Short mmCIF file of C-alpha atoms in Angstrom, two decimals:
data_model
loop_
_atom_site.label_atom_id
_atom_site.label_comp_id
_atom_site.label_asym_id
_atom_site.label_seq_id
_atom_site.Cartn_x
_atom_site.Cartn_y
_atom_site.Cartn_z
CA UNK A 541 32.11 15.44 -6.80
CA UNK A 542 29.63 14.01 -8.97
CA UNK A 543 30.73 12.05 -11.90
CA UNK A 544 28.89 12.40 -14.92
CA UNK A 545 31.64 10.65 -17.56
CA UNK A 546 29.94 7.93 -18.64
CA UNK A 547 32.85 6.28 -20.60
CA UNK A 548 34.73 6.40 -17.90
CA UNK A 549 36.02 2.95 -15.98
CA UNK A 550 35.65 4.94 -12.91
CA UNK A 551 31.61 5.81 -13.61
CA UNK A 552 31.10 1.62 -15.04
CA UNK A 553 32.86 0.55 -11.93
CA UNK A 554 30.38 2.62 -9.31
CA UNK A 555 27.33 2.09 -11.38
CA UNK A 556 28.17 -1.71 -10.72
CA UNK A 557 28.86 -1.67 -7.35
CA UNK A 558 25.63 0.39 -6.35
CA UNK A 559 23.71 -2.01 -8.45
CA UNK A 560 25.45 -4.93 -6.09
CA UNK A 561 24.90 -2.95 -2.69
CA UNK A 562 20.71 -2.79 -4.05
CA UNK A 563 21.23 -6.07 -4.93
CA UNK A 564 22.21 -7.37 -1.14
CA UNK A 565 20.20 -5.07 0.53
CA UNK A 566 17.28 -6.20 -1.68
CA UNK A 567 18.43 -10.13 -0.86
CA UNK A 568 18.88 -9.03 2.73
CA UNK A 569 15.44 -7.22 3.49
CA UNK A 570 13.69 -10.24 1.22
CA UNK A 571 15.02 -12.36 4.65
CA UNK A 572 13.67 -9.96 7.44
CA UNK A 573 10.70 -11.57 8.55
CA UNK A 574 7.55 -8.96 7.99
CA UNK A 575 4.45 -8.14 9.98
CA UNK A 576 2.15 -7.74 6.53
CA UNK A 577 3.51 -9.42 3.57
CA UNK A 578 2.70 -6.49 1.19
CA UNK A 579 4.75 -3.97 3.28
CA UNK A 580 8.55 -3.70 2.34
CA UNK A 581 10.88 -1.60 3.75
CA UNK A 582 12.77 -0.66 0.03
CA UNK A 583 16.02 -0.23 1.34
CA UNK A 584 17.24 -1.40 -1.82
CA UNK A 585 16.19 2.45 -3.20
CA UNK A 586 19.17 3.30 -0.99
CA UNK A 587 21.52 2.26 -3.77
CA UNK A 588 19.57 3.87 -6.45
CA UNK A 589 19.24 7.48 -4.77
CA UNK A 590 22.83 7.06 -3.87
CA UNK A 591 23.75 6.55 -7.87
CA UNK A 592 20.99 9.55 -8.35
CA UNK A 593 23.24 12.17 -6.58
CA UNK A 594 26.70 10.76 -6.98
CA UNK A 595 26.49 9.93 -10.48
CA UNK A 596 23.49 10.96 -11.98
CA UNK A 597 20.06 10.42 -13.41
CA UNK A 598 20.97 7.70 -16.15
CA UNK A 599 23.18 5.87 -13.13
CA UNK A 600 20.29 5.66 -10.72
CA UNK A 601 17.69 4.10 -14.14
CA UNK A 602 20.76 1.33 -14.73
CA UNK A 603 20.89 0.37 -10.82
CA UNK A 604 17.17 0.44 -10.57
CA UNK A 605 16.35 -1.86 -13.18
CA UNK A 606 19.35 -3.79 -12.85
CA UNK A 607 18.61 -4.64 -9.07
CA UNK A 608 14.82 -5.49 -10.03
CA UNK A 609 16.06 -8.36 -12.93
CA UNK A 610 19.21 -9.72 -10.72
CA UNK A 611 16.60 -9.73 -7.70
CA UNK A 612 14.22 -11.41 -9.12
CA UNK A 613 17.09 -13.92 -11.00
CA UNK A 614 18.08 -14.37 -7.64
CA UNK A 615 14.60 -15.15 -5.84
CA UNK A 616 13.56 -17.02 -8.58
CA UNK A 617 10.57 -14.75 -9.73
CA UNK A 618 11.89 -13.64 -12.37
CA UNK A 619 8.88 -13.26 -15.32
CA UNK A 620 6.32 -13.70 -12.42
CA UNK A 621 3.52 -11.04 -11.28
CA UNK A 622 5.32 -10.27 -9.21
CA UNK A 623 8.28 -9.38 -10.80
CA UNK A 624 6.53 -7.00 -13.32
CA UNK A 625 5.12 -5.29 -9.74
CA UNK A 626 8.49 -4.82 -8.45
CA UNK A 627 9.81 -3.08 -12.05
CA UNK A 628 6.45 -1.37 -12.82
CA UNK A 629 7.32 -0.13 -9.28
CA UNK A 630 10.89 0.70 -9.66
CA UNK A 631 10.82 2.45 -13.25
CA UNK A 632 8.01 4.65 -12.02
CA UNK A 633 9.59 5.65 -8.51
CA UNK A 634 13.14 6.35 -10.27
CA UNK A 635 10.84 8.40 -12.48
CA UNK A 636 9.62 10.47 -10.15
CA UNK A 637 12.65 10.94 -7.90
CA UNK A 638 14.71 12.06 -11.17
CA UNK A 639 11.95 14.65 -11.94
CA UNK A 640 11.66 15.66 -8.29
CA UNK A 641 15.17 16.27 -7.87
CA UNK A 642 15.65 17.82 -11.31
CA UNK A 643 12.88 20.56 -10.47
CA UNK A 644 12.51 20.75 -6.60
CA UNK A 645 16.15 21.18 -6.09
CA UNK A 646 15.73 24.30 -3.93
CA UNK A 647 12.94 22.82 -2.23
CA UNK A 648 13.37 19.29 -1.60
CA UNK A 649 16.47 17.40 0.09
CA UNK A 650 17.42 14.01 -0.64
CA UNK A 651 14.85 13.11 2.06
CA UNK A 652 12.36 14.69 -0.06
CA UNK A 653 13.21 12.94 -3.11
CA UNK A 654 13.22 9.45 -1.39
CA UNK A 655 10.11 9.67 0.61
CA UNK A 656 8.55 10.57 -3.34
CA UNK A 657 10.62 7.50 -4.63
CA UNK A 658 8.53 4.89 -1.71
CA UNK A 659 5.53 6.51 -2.56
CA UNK A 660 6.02 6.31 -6.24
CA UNK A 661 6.68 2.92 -5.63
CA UNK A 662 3.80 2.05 -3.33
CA UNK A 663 0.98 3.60 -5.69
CA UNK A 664 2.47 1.85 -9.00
CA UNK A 665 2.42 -1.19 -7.52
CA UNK A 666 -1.06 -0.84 -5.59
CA UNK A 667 -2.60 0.24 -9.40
CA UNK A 668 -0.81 -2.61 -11.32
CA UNK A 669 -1.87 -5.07 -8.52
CA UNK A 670 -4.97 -3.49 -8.70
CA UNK A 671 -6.36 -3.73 -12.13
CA UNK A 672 -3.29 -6.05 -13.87
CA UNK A 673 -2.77 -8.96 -11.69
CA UNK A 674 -5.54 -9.56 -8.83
CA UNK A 675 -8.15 -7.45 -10.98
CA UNK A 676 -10.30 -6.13 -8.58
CA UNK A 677 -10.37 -2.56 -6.49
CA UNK A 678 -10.64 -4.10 -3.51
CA UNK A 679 -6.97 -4.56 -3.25
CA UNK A 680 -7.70 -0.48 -2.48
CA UNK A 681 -8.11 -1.75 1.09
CA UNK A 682 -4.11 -2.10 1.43
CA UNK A 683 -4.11 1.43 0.52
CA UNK A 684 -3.67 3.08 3.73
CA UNK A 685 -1.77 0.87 5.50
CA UNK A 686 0.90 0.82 2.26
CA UNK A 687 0.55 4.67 2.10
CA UNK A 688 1.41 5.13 5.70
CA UNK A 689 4.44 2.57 5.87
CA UNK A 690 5.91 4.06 2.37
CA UNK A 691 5.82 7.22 4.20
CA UNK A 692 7.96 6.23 7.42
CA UNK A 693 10.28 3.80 5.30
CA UNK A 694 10.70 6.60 2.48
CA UNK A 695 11.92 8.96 5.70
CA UNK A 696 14.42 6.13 6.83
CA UNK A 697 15.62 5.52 3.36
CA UNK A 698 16.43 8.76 2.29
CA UNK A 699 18.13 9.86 5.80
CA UNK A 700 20.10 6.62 4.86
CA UNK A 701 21.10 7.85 1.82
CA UNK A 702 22.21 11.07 3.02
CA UNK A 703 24.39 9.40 5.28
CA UNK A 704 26.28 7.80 2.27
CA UNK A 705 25.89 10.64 0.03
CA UNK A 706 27.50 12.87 2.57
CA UNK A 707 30.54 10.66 3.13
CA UNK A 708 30.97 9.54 -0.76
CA UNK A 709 30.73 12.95 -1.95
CA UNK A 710 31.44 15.49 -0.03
CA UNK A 711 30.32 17.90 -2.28
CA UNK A 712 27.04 20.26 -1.20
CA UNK A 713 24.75 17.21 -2.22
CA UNK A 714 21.99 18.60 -0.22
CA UNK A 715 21.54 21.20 2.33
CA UNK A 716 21.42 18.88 4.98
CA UNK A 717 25.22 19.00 7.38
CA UNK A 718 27.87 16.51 7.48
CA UNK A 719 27.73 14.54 10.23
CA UNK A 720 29.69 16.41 12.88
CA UNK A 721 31.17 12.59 14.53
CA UNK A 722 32.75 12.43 11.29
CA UNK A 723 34.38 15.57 11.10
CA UNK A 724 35.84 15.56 14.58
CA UNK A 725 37.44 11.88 13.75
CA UNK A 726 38.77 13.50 10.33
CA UNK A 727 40.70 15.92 12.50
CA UNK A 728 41.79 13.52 14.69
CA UNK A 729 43.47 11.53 11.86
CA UNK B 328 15.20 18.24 6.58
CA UNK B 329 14.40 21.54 4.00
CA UNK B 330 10.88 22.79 4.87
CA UNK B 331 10.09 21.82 1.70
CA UNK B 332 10.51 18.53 3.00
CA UNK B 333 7.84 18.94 6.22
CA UNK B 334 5.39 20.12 3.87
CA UNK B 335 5.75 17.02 1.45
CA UNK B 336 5.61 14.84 4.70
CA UNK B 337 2.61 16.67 5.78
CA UNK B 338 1.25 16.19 2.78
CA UNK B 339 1.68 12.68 1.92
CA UNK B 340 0.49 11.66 5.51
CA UNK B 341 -2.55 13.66 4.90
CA UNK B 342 -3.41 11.52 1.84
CA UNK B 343 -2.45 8.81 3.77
CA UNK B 344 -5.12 9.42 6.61
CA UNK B 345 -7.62 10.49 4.13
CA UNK B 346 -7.13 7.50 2.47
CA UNK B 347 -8.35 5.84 5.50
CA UNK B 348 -11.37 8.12 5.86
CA UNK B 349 -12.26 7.56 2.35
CA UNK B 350 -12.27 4.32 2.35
CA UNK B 351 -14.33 3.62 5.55
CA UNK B 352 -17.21 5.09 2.91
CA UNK B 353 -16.03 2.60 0.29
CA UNK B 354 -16.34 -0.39 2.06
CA UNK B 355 -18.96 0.65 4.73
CA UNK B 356 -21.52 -1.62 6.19
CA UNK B 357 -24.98 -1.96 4.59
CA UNK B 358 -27.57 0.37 6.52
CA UNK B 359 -30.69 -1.13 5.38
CA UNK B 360 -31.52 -4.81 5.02
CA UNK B 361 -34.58 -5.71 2.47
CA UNK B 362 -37.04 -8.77 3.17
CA UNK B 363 -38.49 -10.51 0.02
CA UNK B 364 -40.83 -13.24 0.56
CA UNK B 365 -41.90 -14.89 -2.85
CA UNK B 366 -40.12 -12.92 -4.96
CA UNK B 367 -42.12 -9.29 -3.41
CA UNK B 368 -40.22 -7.05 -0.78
CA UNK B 369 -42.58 -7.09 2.05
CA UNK B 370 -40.49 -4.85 4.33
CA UNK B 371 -37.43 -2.70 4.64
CA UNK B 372 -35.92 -2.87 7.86
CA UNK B 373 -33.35 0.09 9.13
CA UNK B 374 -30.10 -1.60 10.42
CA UNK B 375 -29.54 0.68 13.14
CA UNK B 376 -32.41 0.31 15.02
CA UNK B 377 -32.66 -2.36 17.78
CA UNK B 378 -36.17 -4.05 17.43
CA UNK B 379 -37.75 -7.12 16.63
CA UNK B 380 -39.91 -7.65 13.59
CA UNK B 381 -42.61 -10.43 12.50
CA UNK B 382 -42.89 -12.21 9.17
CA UNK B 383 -45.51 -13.72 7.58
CA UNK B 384 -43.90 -16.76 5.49
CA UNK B 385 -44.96 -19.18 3.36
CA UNK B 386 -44.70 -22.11 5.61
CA UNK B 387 -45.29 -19.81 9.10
CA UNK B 388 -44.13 -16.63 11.23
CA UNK B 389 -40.65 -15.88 11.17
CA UNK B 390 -39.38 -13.93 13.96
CA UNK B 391 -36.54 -11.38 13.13
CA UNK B 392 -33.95 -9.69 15.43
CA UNK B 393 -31.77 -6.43 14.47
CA UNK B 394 -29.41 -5.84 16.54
CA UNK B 395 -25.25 -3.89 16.59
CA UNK B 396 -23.85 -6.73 15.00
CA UNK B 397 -26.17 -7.19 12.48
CA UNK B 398 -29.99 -8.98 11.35
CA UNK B 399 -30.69 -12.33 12.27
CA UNK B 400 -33.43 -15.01 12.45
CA UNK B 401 -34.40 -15.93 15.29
CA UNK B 402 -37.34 -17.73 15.49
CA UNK B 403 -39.14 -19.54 12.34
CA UNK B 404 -41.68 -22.18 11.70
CA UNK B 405 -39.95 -24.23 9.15
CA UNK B 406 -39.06 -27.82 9.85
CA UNK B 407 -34.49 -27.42 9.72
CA UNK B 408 -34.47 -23.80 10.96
CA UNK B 409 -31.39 -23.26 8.75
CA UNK B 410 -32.28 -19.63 8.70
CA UNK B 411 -31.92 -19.01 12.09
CA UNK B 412 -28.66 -21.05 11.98
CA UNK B 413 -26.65 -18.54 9.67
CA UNK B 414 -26.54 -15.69 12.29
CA UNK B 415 -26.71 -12.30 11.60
CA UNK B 416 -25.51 -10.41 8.30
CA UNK B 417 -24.34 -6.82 8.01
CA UNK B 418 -22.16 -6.40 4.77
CA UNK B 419 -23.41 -5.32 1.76
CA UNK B 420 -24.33 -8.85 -0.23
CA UNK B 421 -24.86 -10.58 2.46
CA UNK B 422 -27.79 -13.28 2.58
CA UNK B 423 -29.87 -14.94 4.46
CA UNK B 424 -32.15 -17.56 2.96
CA UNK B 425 -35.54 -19.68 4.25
CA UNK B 426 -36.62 -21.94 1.47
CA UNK B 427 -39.78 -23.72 3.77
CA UNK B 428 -40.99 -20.13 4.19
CA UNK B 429 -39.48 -18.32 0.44
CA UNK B 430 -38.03 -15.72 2.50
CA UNK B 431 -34.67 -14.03 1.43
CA UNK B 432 -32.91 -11.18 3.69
CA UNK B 433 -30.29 -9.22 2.18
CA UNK B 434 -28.27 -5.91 2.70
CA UNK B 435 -28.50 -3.74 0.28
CA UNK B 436 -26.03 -1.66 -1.17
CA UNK B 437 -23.25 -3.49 -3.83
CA UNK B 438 -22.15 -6.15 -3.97
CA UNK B 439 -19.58 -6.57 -1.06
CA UNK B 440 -15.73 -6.33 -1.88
CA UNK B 441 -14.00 -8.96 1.09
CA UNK B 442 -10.80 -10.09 0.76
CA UNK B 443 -9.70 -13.82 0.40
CA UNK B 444 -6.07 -14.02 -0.23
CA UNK B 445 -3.75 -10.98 -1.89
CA UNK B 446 0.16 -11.92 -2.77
CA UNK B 447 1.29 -8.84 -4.30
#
């Protein structure tokens, strides 16, 4: 059932865990060694879709932003390029995944919504790059390879999601089934 | 998985292939490679041919040989053949450069966009 008190202990308390589970898994992908250094798996957007559908909109913008600033406190970019790329990145795919699952909610699942939120992510950051920080178009070249990779990663990261969602809230959070593993063991108990 | 879903996947790895399309265009390889020899363009050679041409230099004949991978100088009658020591260009912006004979090669098009370092 989705919480939408936001005085409530309850609602502070969740908002500040999610923002610590984007927080870890943000730590924890920044240690996965990569094949291109400009492709990122953003499984910290887990966390933020996860405080999108359990405890709404304003949840998911506090997690978001909150990850990017402890992140980058963390790594020790904080103020850097590349720490305005990551939030330019994150404001603008929470953006879009609030509007997407505000007005596509009879056509999109939380799938949808996070394959928008990578590639939200993906073209922010390729235009900031692009014309803020390196200053030239030929950062356009990345373009495919990021477009392609936000694509499969977005997939992975919203099934993800619906995993959690699905066992956090039971409620109808999208149309997608509970998994059935998890109902059998329920009945077992 | 809502079919609304499939469709936005379909439709985000369209943009993603076209992407690739368009940018093959973008960044293509120069087709035509210009010779200037004191300053005047003597000749305007077709980079997808597979021929050699002759030069007339300042300081002699210069010998030139298009080929897949590119122009290239390969025979000249200046005393440090530097020319024919660069190899063969193919990118847009590319140069080659004969100071004995005042001969420049280049590939016309833009100026080429090549990538020396990105850290997003």
């Amino acid at each position: 059932m989705p919480l939408r008190h936001k005085n409530s202990t309850q609602w502070l308390t969740r908002v500040a865990l999610l923002t610590g589970f984007g927080l870890a898994l943000y730590l924890f992908e920044s240690l996965i060694p990569r094949p291109l250094p400009w492709i990122k798996p953003g499984l910290a957007n887990i966390a933020t879709i996860v405080a999108l559908y359990t405890l709404g909109p304003a949840a998911a913008c506090i997690v978001s932003m909150l990850r990017c600033v402890l992140g980058s406190l963390v790594g020790g970019t904080l103020m850097s390029p590349s720490f305005w790329l990551s939030i330019c990145g994150a404001a603008s795919s929470v953006t879009a995944m609030i509007i997407v699952r505000r007005l596509g909610k009879k056509i999109f699942s939380i799938i949808g919504v996070g394959m928008i939120g990578a590639f939200a992510h993906m073209l922010t950051q390729v235009t900031v790059a692009g014309f803020l920080v390196v200053g030239d178009e030929a950062i356009l070249i990345l373009l495919p390879s990021m477009l392609l990779s936000s694509l499969i990663t977005g997939l992975i990261v919203g099934y993800a999601s619906h995993l959690i969602v699905a066992r956090i809230a039971p409620q109808p959070a999208s149309p997608l089934p509970v998994h059935e593993s998890r109902r059998g063991s329920d009945n077992v108990g | 998985m809502t079919p609304g879903d499939r469709i936005l996947f379909f439709v985000l790895l369209g943009i993603g292939l076209l992407s690739i399309l368009s940018l093959r265009l973008l960044f293509a390889p120069g087709r035509t490679a210009s010779i200037f020899v004191s300053n005047r363009l003597v000749k305007k050679i077709s980079l997808g041919s597979d021929e050699t041409h002759l030069i007339h230099g300042v300081a002699g004949a210069i010998e030139l040989r298009v080929a897949p991978d590119g122009i290239r100088v390969t025979q000249s009658e200046c005393p440090e053949k530097i020319c024919m020591r660069q190899g063969a260009i193919s990118n847009k912006g590319q140069i080659i450069v004969c100071v004995p004979n005042q001969m420049i090669i280049t590939i016309d098009g833009e100026a080429g966009h090549s990538l020396d370092a990105v850290t997003p």
